């Protein structure tokens, strides 16, 4: 369990709060808008109405006591930049800031952000890839070159084993898990076999995965 300071409770921030609550983390939620703060009260440990660009207000929260500070402000880049900078000046251990554009990310990183998230850009990439191929069930980009794909098991693999198929040697792809009837099987061995209706999670170079599965 970690302690998280979440600044900005628009749609993105609210979804973060709900997910953090499901993961049983301690959450301090902050927004200048009272209605937004009230909307997340069922999910958070504490909440404050306040201006995250105000140094005295941020200092009163004890930002250095949180494991992670997330700046989820989306509609006002200036406020996001000021909040990010103040958090770092006040001793925040780890700051994650939301960006909409690369130039925003550049300034945020220069002014205290340790990591950047692009919710719109990342979701757009996922949607484009997920829904333009008939046989991709899910997709996670790990970096510019490597990804994890969830793919229905190819028909020609049914009844065969990991050792028989040997995609690691042929394509440098690792089979991480098999999902069967909604349940994940993580203990993959050379003798793991595939059944009709299975889906598989594969990790590797994106181009190699696309070549192997004709994506």
XYZ file of N, CA, C and O in Angstrom, residues 5 20 34 57 62 64 107 116 137 149 158 163 165 176 190 192 202:
68
model
N -0.702 11.457 -3.301
C -1.326 12.770 -3.389
C -1.794 12.960 -4.822
O -0.990 12.938 -5.751
N -7.179 3.684 -7.638
C -6.304 3.631 -6.461
C -7.050 3.062 -5.258
O -6.486 2.292 -4.468
N -15.057 22.476 -5.451
C -15.688 21.735 -4.353
C -16.523 20.562 -4.846
O -16.518 19.479 -4.246
N -0.524 26.384 0.644
C -1.508 25.297 0.689
C -0.831 23.947 0.461
O -1.054 22.988 1.219
N 1.999 18.474 3.463
C 3.135 17.604 3.770
C 3.488 16.721 2.591
O 3.560 15.494 2.713
N 6.075 15.884 1.097
C 7.235 14.977 1.189
C 6.911 13.671 1.897
O 7.725 12.751 1.923
N 8.505 20.765 -20.802
C 8.535 21.755 -19.733
C 8.280 21.115 -18.367
O 8.901 21.493 -17.366
N 5.977 11.315 -17.069
C 4.878 11.975 -17.779
C 3.887 10.916 -18.252
O 4.284 9.831 -18.698
N -6.723 -8.623 -28.901
C -7.676 -8.438 -27.813
C -7.242 -7.324 -26.876
O -8.069 -6.646 -26.260
N 1.081 -8.092 -26.279
C -0.184 -8.261 -26.994
C -0.958 -9.428 -26.389
O -0.362 -10.443 -26.021
N -3.497 -24.988 -31.921
C -4.373 -25.791 -31.055
C -3.860 -27.231 -30.996
O -3.587 -27.856 -32.035
N 6.836 -25.776 -26.709
C 8.067 -26.337 -27.278
C 7.901 -26.628 -28.770
O 8.818 -26.388 -29.565
N 5.951 -25.117 -30.929
C 5.817 -23.884 -31.709
C 7.138 -23.115 -31.750
O 7.525 -22.586 -32.792
N 3.959 -15.216 -22.232
C 3.942 -14.910 -20.803
C 2.822 -15.621 -20.056
O 2.970 -15.980 -18.891
N 7.651 -25.452 -21.315
C 7.729 -25.960 -22.696
C 6.607 -26.938 -23.024
O 6.279 -27.151 -24.197
N 3.432 -26.646 -21.909
C 2.112 -26.005 -21.916
C 1.498 -26.134 -23.303
O 2.131 -25.798 -24.310
N 1.764 -12.285 -25.257
C 3.118 -12.419 -25.785
C 3.873 -11.106 -25.616
O 3.314 -10.010 -25.748
